[in-house]
PDB file of C-alpha atoms in Angstrom:
ATOM      1  CA  ARG A   1      44.172 138.756  53.432  1.00  0.00           C
ATOM      2  CA  PHE A   2      41.073 136.767  52.631  1.00  0.00           C
ATOM      3  CA  SER A   3      38.874 139.890  52.587  1.00  0.00           C
ATOM      4  CA  ALA A   4      41.322 141.746  50.329  1.00  0.00           C
ATOM      5  CA  GLY A   5      41.648 138.730  48.063  1.00  0.00           C
ATOM      6  CA  LEU A   6      37.892 138.336  47.803  1.00  0.00           C
ATOM      7  CA  ALA A   7      37.498 141.966  46.806  1.00  0.00           C
ATOM      8  CA  GLU A   8      40.129 141.561  44.077  1.00  0.00           C
ATOM      9  CA  ILE A   9      38.645 138.375  42.715  1.00  0.00           C
ATOM     10  CA  SER A  10      35.147 139.981  42.710  1.00  0.00           C
ATOM     11  CA  ARG A  11      36.468 142.787  40.555  1.00  0.00           C
ATOM     12  CA  HIS A  12      37.899 140.327  38.042  1.00  0.00           C
ATOM     13  CA  TYR A  13      34.627 138.312  38.104  1.00  0.00           C
ATOM     14  CA  ALA A  14      32.552 141.405  37.458  1.00  0.00           C
ATOM     15  CA  ARG A  15      34.673 142.315  34.396  1.00  0.00           C
ATOM     16  CA  ILE A  16      34.413 138.750  33.051  1.00  0.00           C
ATOM     17  CA  ILE A  17      30.631 138.659  33.153  1.00  0.00           C
ATOM     18  CA  CYS A  18      30.359 142.247  31.847  1.00  0.00           C
ATOM     19  CA  PRO A  19      33.080 142.525  29.167  1.00  0.00           C
ATOM     20  CA  GLU A  20      32.136 146.053  28.135  1.00  0.00           C
ATOM     21  CA  GLY A  21      32.095 147.273  31.747  1.00  0.00           C
ATOM     22  CA  GLY A  22      35.635 148.699  32.013  1.00  0.00           C
ATOM     23  CA  ALA A  23      39.117 149.043  30.670  1.00  0.00           C
ATOM     24  CA  GLU A  24      40.725 146.032  29.026  1.00  0.00           C
ATOM     25  CA  VAL A  25      43.778 144.440  30.589  1.00  0.00           C
ATOM     26  CA  ALA A  26      44.757 143.004  27.148  1.00  0.00           C
ATOM     27  CA  LYS A  27      43.948 143.999  23.602  1.00  0.00           C
ATOM     28  CA  GLY A  28      41.015 141.914  22.421  1.00  0.00           C
ATOM     29  CA  GLU A  29      39.941 140.860  25.911  1.00  0.00           C
ATOM     30  CA  ALA A  30      36.337 142.121  25.555  1.00  0.00           C
ATOM     31  CA  VAL A  31      35.990 140.326  22.232  1.00  0.00           C
ATOM     32  CA  TRP A  32      36.972 136.923  23.598  1.00  0.00           C
ATOM     33  CA  LEU A  33      35.039 137.314  26.834  1.00  0.00           C
ATOM     34  CA  ARG A  34      31.928 138.094  24.833  1.00  0.00           C
ATOM     35  CA  LYS A  35      32.451 135.023  22.659  1.00  0.00           C
ATOM     36  CA  LEU A  36      32.640 132.858  25.780  1.00  0.00           C
ATOM     37  CA  LEU A  37      29.464 134.412  27.186  1.00  0.00           C
ATOM     38  CA  ASN A  38      27.699 133.819  23.798  1.00  0.00           C
ATOM     39  CA  VAL A  39      28.679 130.112  23.850  1.00  0.00           C
ATOM     40  CA  GLY A  40      27.433 129.751  27.418  1.00  0.00           C
ATOM     41  CA  ASN A  41      28.472 127.210  30.075  1.00  0.00           C
ATOM     42  CA  ILE A  42      31.243 129.444  31.481  1.00  0.00           C
ATOM     43  CA  ALA A  43      30.732 128.443  35.192  1.00  0.00           C
ATOM     44  CA  ASN A  44      33.413 125.737  35.049  1.00  0.00           C
ATOM     45  CA  PHE A  45      35.790 128.084  33.262  1.00  0.00           C
ATOM     46  CA  LEU A  46      35.651 130.801  35.932  1.00  0.00           C
ATOM     47  CA  PRO A  47      38.570 129.576  38.065  1.00  0.00           C
ATOM     48  CA  ILE A  48      40.859 129.646  35.033  1.00  0.00           C
ATOM     49  CA  MET A  49      39.457 132.966  33.744  1.00  0.00           C
ATOM     50  CA  VAL A  50      39.785 134.715  37.129  1.00  0.00           C
ATOM     51  CA  ALA A  51      43.263 133.280  37.741  1.00  0.00           C
ATOM     52  CA  ALA A  52      44.431 134.346  34.297  1.00  0.00           C
ATOM     53  CA  ARG A  53      43.048 137.837  34.643  1.00  0.00           C
ATOM     54  CA  LYS A  54      44.622 138.242  38.074  1.00  0.00           C
ATOM     55  CA  LYS A  55      47.956 137.050  36.684  1.00  0.00           C
ATOM     56  CA  VAL A  56      48.005 139.367  33.708  1.00  0.00           C
ATOM     57  CA  THR A  57      47.179 142.426  35.843  1.00  0.00           C
ATOM     58  CA  SER A  58      50.030 141.576  38.210  1.00  0.00           C
ATOM     59  CA  GLY A  59      52.488 140.894  35.382  1.00  0.00           C
ATOM     60  CA  GLY A  60      52.599 137.133  36.058  1.00  0.00           C
ATOM     61  CA  ILE A  61      51.645 136.315  32.442  1.00  0.00           C
ATOM     62  CA  THR A  62      51.759 138.363  29.314  1.00  0.00           C
ATOM     63  CA  GLU A  63      48.731 139.854  27.551  1.00  0.00           C
ATOM     64  CA  THR A  64      49.311 137.369  24.712  1.00  0.00           C
ATOM     65  CA  ASP A  65      49.224 134.441  27.184  1.00  0.00           C
ATOM     66  CA  TYR A  66      45.973 135.733  28.631  1.00  0.00           C
ATOM     67  CA  ILE A  67      44.299 135.977  25.235  1.00  0.00           C
ATOM     68  CA  GLU A  68      45.575 132.529  24.248  1.00  0.00           C
ATOM     69  CA  ILE A  69      43.908 131.098  27.378  1.00  0.00           C
ATOM     70  CA  LEU A  70      40.635 132.728  26.491  1.00  0.00           C
ATOM     71  CA  LYS A  71      40.884 131.430  22.945  1.00  0.00           C
ATOM     72  CA  ALA A  72      41.542 127.892  24.181  1.00  0.00           C
ATOM     73  CA  LEU A  73      38.493 128.063  26.475  1.00  0.00           C
ATOM     74  CA  GLU A  74      36.327 129.294  23.569  1.00  0.00           C
ATOM     75  CA  CYS A  75      37.558 126.414  21.383  1.00  0.00           C
ATOM     76  CA  TYR A  76      36.842 123.947  24.213  1.00  0.00           C
ATOM     77  CA  ALA A  77      33.320 125.348  24.632  1.00  0.00           C
ATOM     78  CA  TYR A  78      32.584 125.096  20.884  1.00  0.00           C
ATOM     79  CA  ARG A  79      33.933 121.622  20.406  1.00  0.00           C
ATOM     80  CA  VAL A  80      32.814 120.022  23.681  1.00  0.00           C
ATOM     81  CA  PHE A  81      29.482 121.731  24.439  1.00  0.00           C
ATOM     82  CA  LEU A  82      28.161 122.931  21.081  1.00  0.00           C
ATOM     83  CA  PHE A  83      29.564 120.405  18.658  1.00  0.00           C
ATOM     84  CA  SER A  84      29.778 117.230  20.783  1.00  0.00           C
ATOM     85  CA  GLY A  85      26.796 118.076  22.966  1.00  0.00           C
ATOM     86  CA  ARG A  86      28.501 117.170  26.201  1.00  0.00           C
ATOM     87  CA  ARG A  87      26.865 118.104  29.533  1.00  0.00           C
ATOM     88  CA  SER A  88      27.930 121.350  31.207  1.00  0.00           C
ATOM     89  CA  ASN A  89      30.129 119.508  33.724  1.00  0.00           C
ATOM     90  CA  ALA A  90      32.299 117.802  31.155  1.00  0.00           C
ATOM     91  CA  GLY A  91      35.900 118.207  32.388  1.00  0.00           C
ATOM     92  CA  LYS A  92      34.887 120.113  35.501  1.00  0.00           C
ATOM     93  CA  SER A  93      37.443 118.536  37.854  1.00  0.00           C
ATOM     94  CA  ARG A  94      40.344 119.056  35.444  1.00  0.00           C
ATOM     95  CA  LEU A  95      39.270 122.626  34.644  1.00  0.00           C
ATOM     96  CA  TYR A  96      39.090 123.507  38.361  1.00  0.00           C
ATOM     97  CA  ARG A  97      42.547 122.009  38.890  1.00  0.00           C
ATOM     98  CA  LEU A  98      43.990 123.987  35.974  1.00  0.00           C
ATOM     99  CA  GLY A  99      42.553 127.167  37.505  1.00  0.00           C
ATOM    100  CA  TYR A 100      44.183 126.383  40.846  1.00  0.00           C
ATOM    101  CA  ASP A 101      47.510 125.434  39.287  1.00  0.00           C
ATOM    102  CA  LEU A 102      47.617 128.714  37.265  1.00  0.00           C
ATOM    103  CA  PHE A 103      46.651 130.694  40.343  1.00  0.00           C
ATOM    104  CA  SER A 104      49.362 129.085  42.493  1.00  0.00           C
ATOM    105  CA  ASN A 105      52.067 129.248  39.826  1.00  0.00           C
ATOM    106  CA  SER A 106      52.202 125.421  39.461  1.00  0.00           C
ATOM    107  CA  LEU A 107      51.616 125.648  35.737  1.00  0.00           C
ATOM    108  CA  SER A 108      52.658 128.144  33.055  1.00  0.00           C
ATOM    109  CA  ALA A 109      50.115 129.793  30.812  1.00  0.00           C
ATOM    110  CA  GLU A 110      51.485 127.815  27.873  1.00  0.00           C
ATOM    111  CA  LYS A 111      50.990 124.527  29.716  1.00  0.00           C
ATOM    112  CA  VAL A 112      47.429 125.526  30.695  1.00  0.00           C
ATOM    113  CA  VAL A 113      46.627 126.222  27.013  1.00  0.00           C
ATOM    114  CA  ASN A 114      48.067 122.853  25.951  1.00  0.00           C
ATOM    115  CA  ASP A 115      46.186 121.007  28.681  1.00  0.00           C
ATOM    116  CA  LEU A 116      42.888 122.653  27.687  1.00  0.00           C
ATOM    117  CA  HIS A 117      43.392 121.445  24.119  1.00  0.00           C
ATOM    118  CA  GLN A 118      44.321 117.966  25.445  1.00  0.00           C
ATOM    119  CA  LEU A 119      41.114 117.885  27.485  1.00  0.00           C
ATOM    120  CA  LEU A 120      39.170 119.115  24.480  1.00  0.00           C
ATOM    121  CA  LEU A 121      40.419 116.095  22.476  1.00  0.00           C
ATOM    122  CA  HIS A 122      39.323 113.767  25.295  1.00  0.00           C
ATOM    123  CA  TYR A 123      35.692 114.928  24.909  1.00  0.00           C
ATOM    124  CA  SER A 124      35.686 115.890  21.225  1.00  0.00           C
ATOM    125  CA  ARG A 125      38.065 113.747  19.108  1.00  0.00           C
ATOM    126  CA  ASP A 126      39.435 115.260  15.907  1.00  0.00           C
ATOM    127  CA  GLU A 127      38.263 112.227  13.938  1.00  0.00           C
ATOM    128  CA  ASP A 128      34.670 112.831  15.061  1.00  0.00           C
ATOM    129  CA  PHE A 129      34.891 116.587  14.351  1.00  0.00           C
ATOM    130  CA  VAL A 130      36.428 116.204  10.930  1.00  0.00           C
ATOM    131  CA  GLY A 131      34.294 113.143  10.092  1.00  0.00           C
ATOM    132  CA  TRP A 132      31.008 114.921  10.752  1.00  0.00           C
ATOM    133  CA  MET A 133      31.994 117.833   8.590  1.00  0.00           C
ATOM    134  CA  LYS A 134      32.794 115.638   5.498  1.00  0.00           C
ATOM    135  CA  GLU A 135      29.199 115.183   4.421  1.00  0.00           C
ATOM    136  CA  PRO A 136      26.104 117.369   4.567  1.00  0.00           C
ATOM    137  CA  ASP A 137      24.021 116.933   7.699  1.00  0.00           C
ATOM    138  CA  ASP A 138      21.082 118.506   9.536  1.00  0.00           C
ATOM    139  CA  TRP A 139      22.670 121.557  11.126  1.00  0.00           C
ATOM    140  CA  TYR A 140      19.234 123.102  11.450  1.00  0.00           C
ATOM    141  CA  ALA A 141      18.440 120.544  14.176  1.00  0.00           C
ATOM    142  CA  TYR A 142      21.276 122.001  16.288  1.00  0.00           C
ATOM    143  CA  ARG A 143      20.221 125.615  16.589  1.00  0.00           C
ATOM    144  CA  ARG A 144      22.737 126.657  19.277  1.00  0.00           C
ATOM    145  CA  LEU A 145      25.602 125.292  17.181  1.00  0.00           C
ATOM    146  CA  LEU A 146      24.239 126.788  14.012  1.00  0.00           C
ATOM    147  CA  ARG A 147      23.565 130.164  15.610  1.00  0.00           C
ATOM    148  CA  TYR A 148      27.034 130.522  17.078  1.00  0.00           C
ATOM    149  CA  THR A 149      28.818 129.209  13.962  1.00  0.00           C
ATOM    150  CA  LEU A 150      27.026 131.530  11.508  1.00  0.00           C
ATOM    151  CA  PHE A 151      27.428 134.532  13.834  1.00  0.00           C
ATOM    152  CA  GLU A 152      31.174 133.897  14.159  1.00  0.00           C
ATOM    153  CA  TYR A 153      31.374 133.330  10.378  1.00  0.00           C
ATOM    154  CA  GLU A 154      29.802 136.769   9.855  1.00  0.00           C
ATOM    155  CA  LEU A 155      32.313 138.342  12.260  1.00  0.00           C
ATOM    156  CA  HIS A 156      35.119 136.632  10.324  1.00  0.00           C
ATOM    157  CA  LEU A 157      33.859 138.011   7.010  1.00  0.00           C
ATOM    158  CA  LEU A 158      33.392 141.505   8.476  1.00  0.00           C
ATOM    159  CA  ASP A 159      36.978 141.444   9.733  1.00  0.00           C
ATOM    160  CA  LYS A 160      38.216 140.240   6.382  1.00  0.00           C
ATOM    161  CA  GLU A 161      36.021 142.247   3.982  1.00  0.00           C
ATOM    162  CA  GLY A 162      34.260 144.902   6.007  1.00  0.00           C
ATOM    163  CA  GLN A 163      37.146 146.688   7.835  1.00  0.00           C
ATOM    164  CA  GLY A 164      35.914 145.353  11.183  1.00  0.00           C
ATOM    165  CA  LYS A 165      32.408 146.885  10.980  1.00  0.00           C
ATOM    166  CA  PRO A 166      29.973 145.657  13.640  1.00  0.00           C
ATOM    167  CA  PRO A 167      27.512 142.972  12.479  1.00  0.00           C
ATOM    168  CA  LEU A 168      24.180 144.130  11.146  1.00  0.00           C
ATOM    169  CA  LEU A 169      22.526 141.477  13.240  1.00  0.00           C
ATOM    170  CA  GLY A 170      23.667 141.444  16.880  1.00  0.00           C
ATOM    171  CA  TRP A 171      23.887 138.265  18.922  1.00  0.00           C
ATOM    172  CA  GLU A 172      20.615 139.041  20.733  1.00  0.00           C
ATOM    173  CA  ASP A 173      18.864 139.656  17.401  1.00  0.00           C
ATOM    174  CA  LEU A 174      19.320 136.063  16.218  1.00  0.00           C
ATOM    175  CA  SER A 175      16.322 133.757  16.126  1.00  0.00           C
ATOM    176  CA  ASP A 176      14.852 131.054  13.880  1.00  0.00           C
ATOM    177  CA  SER A 177      13.565 133.796  11.576  1.00  0.00           C
ATOM    178  CA  THR A 178      17.115 135.005  10.903  1.00  0.00           C
ATOM    179  CA  PHE A 179      18.153 131.683   9.333  1.00  0.00           C
ATOM    180  CA  GLU A 180      17.659 131.710   5.594  1.00  0.00           C
ATOM    181  CA  HIS A 181      17.517 128.504   3.498  1.00  0.00           C
ATOM    182  CA  ILE A 182      18.963 129.389   0.154  1.00  0.00           C
ATOM    183  CA  LEU A 183      17.364 126.370  -1.424  1.00  0.00           C
ATOM    184  CA  PRO A 184      13.901 126.851   0.162  1.00  0.00           C
ATOM    185  CA  GLN A 185      12.235 124.293   2.434  1.00  0.00           C
ATOM    186  CA  THR A 186       9.224 124.053   0.105  1.00  0.00           C
ATOM    187  CA  PRO A 187      10.176 124.699  -3.525  1.00  0.00           C
ATOM    188  CA  ALA A 188       7.177 125.404  -5.753  1.00  0.00           C
ATOM    189  CA  ALA A 189       6.160 122.593  -8.085  1.00  0.00           C
ATOM    190  CA  GLU A 190       7.032 124.494 -11.253  1.00  0.00           C
ATOM    191  CA  SER A 191      10.085 126.274  -9.929  1.00  0.00           C
ATOM    192  CA  HIS A 192      13.562 126.352 -11.280  1.00  0.00           C
ATOM    193  CA  TRP A 193      14.690 124.656  -8.050  1.00  0.00           C
ATOM    194  CA  LEU A 194      13.193 121.327  -9.082  1.00  0.00           C
ATOM    195  CA  LYS A 195      14.941 121.514 -12.402  1.00  0.00           C
ATOM    196  CA  VAL A 196      18.434 121.625 -10.866  1.00  0.00           C
ATOM    197  CA  TRP A 197      17.761 119.626  -7.671  1.00  0.00           C
ATOM    198  CA  ASN A 198      16.283 116.162  -7.283  1.00  0.00           C
ATOM    199  CA  GLN A 199      14.401 115.029  -4.151  1.00  0.00           C
ATOM    200  CA  GLU A 200      17.312 113.009  -2.788  1.00  0.00           C
ATOM    201  CA  GLU A 201      19.674 115.960  -3.098  1.00  0.00           C
ATOM    202  CA  ILE A 202      17.107 118.283  -1.443  1.00  0.00           C
ATOM    203  CA  LYS A 203      16.681 115.901   1.497  1.00  0.00           C
ATOM    204  CA  ARG A 204      20.495 115.577   1.915  1.00  0.00           C
ATOM    205  CA  CYS A 205      21.499 119.239   1.600  1.00  0.00           C
ATOM    206  CA  LEU A 206      18.497 121.366   2.630  1.00  0.00           C
ATOM    207  CA  ASN A 207      19.379 121.875   6.320  1.00  0.00           C
ATOM    208  CA  ASP A 208      23.169 121.766   6.013  1.00  0.00           C
ATOM    209  CA  ILE A 209      25.235 124.780   6.854  1.00  0.00           C
ATOM    210  CA  GLY A 210      26.224 125.092   3.161  1.00  0.00           C
ATOM    211  CA  ASN A 211      22.603 126.011   2.424  1.00  0.00           C
ATOM    212  CA  LEU A 212      22.041 128.366   5.373  1.00  0.00           C
ATOM    213  CA  VAL A 213      22.899 132.051   5.897  1.00  0.00           C
ATOM    214  CA  LEU A 214      21.923 134.785   8.302  1.00  0.00           C
ATOM    215  CA  THR A 215      19.385 137.278   7.028  1.00  0.00           C
ATOM    216  CA  GLN A 216      17.071 140.126   7.942  1.00  0.00           C
ATOM    217  CA  ASN A 217      14.708 139.285   5.110  1.00  0.00           C
ATOM    218  CA  ASN A 218      13.563 135.707   5.574  1.00  0.00           C
ATOM    219  CA  SER A 219       9.865 136.552   5.304  1.00  0.00           C
ATOM    220  CA  ASN A 220      10.540 138.426   1.989  1.00  0.00           C
ATOM    221  CA  TYR A 221      12.396 135.655   0.246  1.00  0.00           C
ATOM    222  CA  LEU A 222       9.764 132.947   0.777  1.00  0.00           C
ATOM    223  CA  ASN A 223      10.370 130.110  -1.720  1.00  0.00           C
ATOM    224  CA  PHE A 224      11.318 132.329  -4.658  1.00  0.00           C
ATOM    225  CA  ASP A 225      13.753 131.049  -7.305  1.00  0.00           C
ATOM    226  CA  PHE A 226      17.438 131.844  -6.796  1.00  0.00           C
ATOM    227  CA  GLU A 227      17.477 134.511  -9.490  1.00  0.00           C
ATOM    228  CA  ARG A 228      14.837 136.501  -7.626  1.00  0.00           C
ATOM    229  CA  LYS A 229      16.525 136.023  -4.207  1.00  0.00           C
ATOM    230  CA  LYS A 230      19.900 136.882  -5.601  1.00  0.00           C
ATOM    231  CA  GLY A 231      18.725 140.120  -7.189  1.00  0.00           C
ATOM    232  CA  SER A 232      21.305 142.778  -8.166  1.00  0.00           C
ATOM    233  CA  PRO A 233      22.969 145.737  -6.471  1.00  0.00           C
ATOM    234  CA  GLY A 234      20.423 148.443  -5.647  1.00  0.00           C
ATOM    235  CA  ILE A 235      17.502 145.970  -5.653  1.00  0.00           C
ATOM    236  CA  SER A 236      16.224 145.259  -2.162  1.00  0.00           C
ATOM    237  CA  PRO A 237      15.657 142.939  -0.503  1.00  0.00           C
ATOM    238  CA  SER A 238      18.136 140.636  -2.243  1.00  0.00           C
ATOM    239  CA  TYR A 239      21.355 138.783  -1.432  1.00  0.00           C
ATOM    240  CA  ALA A 240      23.263 141.161  -3.721  1.00  0.00           C
ATOM    241  CA  ASN A 241      22.093 144.229  -1.774  1.00  0.00           C
ATOM    242  CA  SER A 242      22.390 142.827   1.749  1.00  0.00           C
ATOM    243  CA  ASP A 243      24.693 144.303   4.335  1.00  0.00           C
ATOM    244  CA  ILE A 244      25.140 140.839   5.849  1.00  0.00           C
ATOM    245  CA  ARG A 245      28.404 139.631   4.354  1.00  0.00           C
ATOM    246  CA  GLN A 246      27.641 135.881   4.176  1.00  0.00           C
ATOM    247  CA  GLU A 247      24.347 136.681   2.415  1.00  0.00           C
ATOM    248  CA  ARG A 248      26.056 139.012  -0.071  1.00  0.00           C
ATOM    249  CA  ARG A 249      28.678 136.337  -0.837  1.00  0.00           C
ATOM    250  CA  VAL A 250      25.981 133.938  -2.074  1.00  0.00           C
ATOM    251  CA  ALA A 251      25.141 136.511  -4.816  1.00  0.00           C
ATOM    252  CA  ILE A 252      28.431 135.769  -6.551  1.00  0.00           C
ATOM    253  CA  TYR A 253      26.959 132.461  -7.844  1.00  0.00           C
ATOM    254  CA  GLN A 254      25.108 132.418 -11.127  1.00  0.00           C
ATOM    255  CA  ASP A 255      22.785 129.638  -9.934  1.00  0.00           C
ATOM    256  CA  TRP A 256      22.248 127.579  -6.803  1.00  0.00           C
ATOM    257  CA  SER A 257      22.475 123.914  -7.747  1.00  0.00           C
ATOM    258  CA  PRO A 258      24.257 121.048  -5.914  1.00  0.00           C
ATOM    259  CA  LYS A 259      27.496 122.271  -7.600  1.00  0.00           C
ATOM    260  CA  GLU A 260      27.344 125.775  -6.057  1.00  0.00           C
ATOM    261  CA  PHE A 261      26.119 124.352  -2.794  1.00  0.00           C
ATOM    262  CA  ALA A 262      29.184 122.101  -2.600  1.00  0.00           C
ATOM    263  CA  GLN A 263      31.518 125.024  -3.404  1.00  0.00           C
ATOM    264  CA  ARG A 264      30.105 127.204  -0.669  1.00  0.00           C
ATOM    265  CA  ARG A 265      30.026 124.299   1.794  1.00  0.00           C
ATOM    266  CA  ASP A 266      33.706 123.598   1.191  1.00  0.00           C
ATOM    267  CA  ASP A 267      34.530 127.232   1.983  1.00  0.00           C
ATOM    268  CA  VAL A 268      32.476 127.393   5.186  1.00  0.00           C
ATOM    269  CA  VAL A 269      33.504 123.951   6.501  1.00  0.00           C
ATOM    270  CA  GLY A 270      37.164 124.643   5.743  1.00  0.00           C
ATOM    271  CA  TRP A 271      36.871 127.812   7.845  1.00  0.00           C
ATOM    272  CA  ILE A 272      35.145 125.925  10.719  1.00  0.00           C
ATOM    273  CA  MET A 273      37.815 123.219  10.861  1.00  0.00           C
ATOM    274  CA  ASP A 274      40.567 125.792  10.894  1.00  0.00           C
ATOM    275  CA  ARG A 275      38.816 128.086  13.381  1.00  0.00           C
ATOM    276  CA  TRP A 276      38.154 125.382  15.988  1.00  0.00           C
ATOM    277  CA  LYS A 277      40.973 122.898  15.392  1.00  0.00           C
ATOM    278  CA  SER A 278      42.827 121.492  18.430  1.00  0.00           C
ATOM    279  CA  LYS A 279      46.275 122.962  19.057  1.00  0.00           C
ATOM    280  CA  ALA A 280      47.527 120.312  21.478  1.00  0.00           C
ATOM    281  CA  ASP A 281      51.186 119.522  20.873  1.00  0.00           C
ATOM    282  CA  SER A 282      50.508 115.807  21.518  1.00  0.00           C
ATOM    283  CA  PHE A 283      47.709 113.567  22.816  1.00  0.00           C
ATOM    284  CA  VAL A 284      47.684 112.153  26.322  1.00  0.00           C
ATOM    285  CA  ALA A 285      46.003 108.810  27.063  1.00  0.00           C
ATOM    286  CA  GLU A 286      42.348 109.170  28.036  1.00  0.00           C
ATOM    287  CA  GLU A 287      42.922 107.599  31.456  1.00  0.00           C
ATOM    288  CA  TYR A 288      44.673 110.790  32.455  1.00  0.00           C
ATOM    289  CA  TYR A 289      41.482 112.745  32.247  1.00  0.00           C
ATOM    290  CA  SER A 290      38.915 110.212  33.448  1.00  0.00           C
ATOM    291  CA  ASP A 291      37.317 111.922  36.397  1.00  0.00           C
ATOM    292  CA  THR A 292      34.493 109.907  37.975  1.00  0.00           C
ATOM    293  CA  ASP A 293      32.487 113.001  38.916  1.00  0.00           C
ATOM    294  CA  ASP A 294      32.556 114.435  35.434  1.00  0.00           C
ATOM    295  CA  ASP A 295      30.495 113.644  32.358  1.00  0.00           C
ATOM    296  CA  ILE A 296      32.531 111.167  30.312  1.00  0.00           C
TER     297      ILE A 296
END
C-alpha cells in the first residue's frame, strides 16, 4: 500500500511542479499552479496541494473546491511572503496540519480555504495591507513584489481587454530593464516634467506602482517628456502603440502630472486590494496559530 501510495503521490507532485506537463484535473488548474510557482515558496504548500489534487481525482472534492484551494494558497503566498516579507517557514506547522486533515478527511475543502485565509490574516493583517496601499511608497525597492504584481495586472488586463491573449512579456522575460518609470528617474532640467512636478512630489511618487509599468522599450524612452513617450497609434516605440496593455492604458492620459498619477494609482491599488483580499468568514485569536517552530 505504501509503494502504491508513493507512486500516486509522485504523479501528483510531478504535475504540480510542471503544470503544463499533462491533462488538467480541473479547468484552470495549470493557470493557478503556474501562479504559485511564480510566487515561489511552495514547499510548505505541497502537502495541501498534493492532498487536494488526490481528492479531486478520486471525487472526494469538486473541481471548484480544488481551484479555490489553489487560489487561497496563491493569496497567502502574495500577502505573507511577497507583501509582508515573512520567512518561507511562516505558518509551516499549520499548513502541514491542514494538508494532513484534508488528506485524511478530517476537514472539508471549504474549511481548509477558510483556515488558509485565517492564517493569512495572522501573518498579514488587513489593516497593514490596506494601510500601506493608501499612500505612495517605494515599490521599486521590492522587486519580487513589483514583478509579480505588474505581471498579474497585465494578465488581468489581457483577460479583460485582450480576449485572453498571452502576455507579450513572459514571466521569465521580466527583469529590471522591463520596468518603466513613466515620470523618469532623471528628468531633464528644461523638461516639461519639472513644470508639472515639484521635487517633493517626484521624491514621493517616482518609485510607486502608480508610476511603473512593464515595457519592452525602456532603453528607447529614456527621460523623454510624456508627449514623446505617449506617442500616437502607428508611432513606435510609444505607449499608444504598445502591445503591453498596462502601457497602452497610460496613453489615454493627456499629460502625466500628480493628478494623472493619482488617478492611475487609484485604479491599480483598487485592483490589488480586491485581487488579494482575505476571504476569511471571521477572525480567530492569534494564539490559535502561534506555533513556536514557525516564523511569527
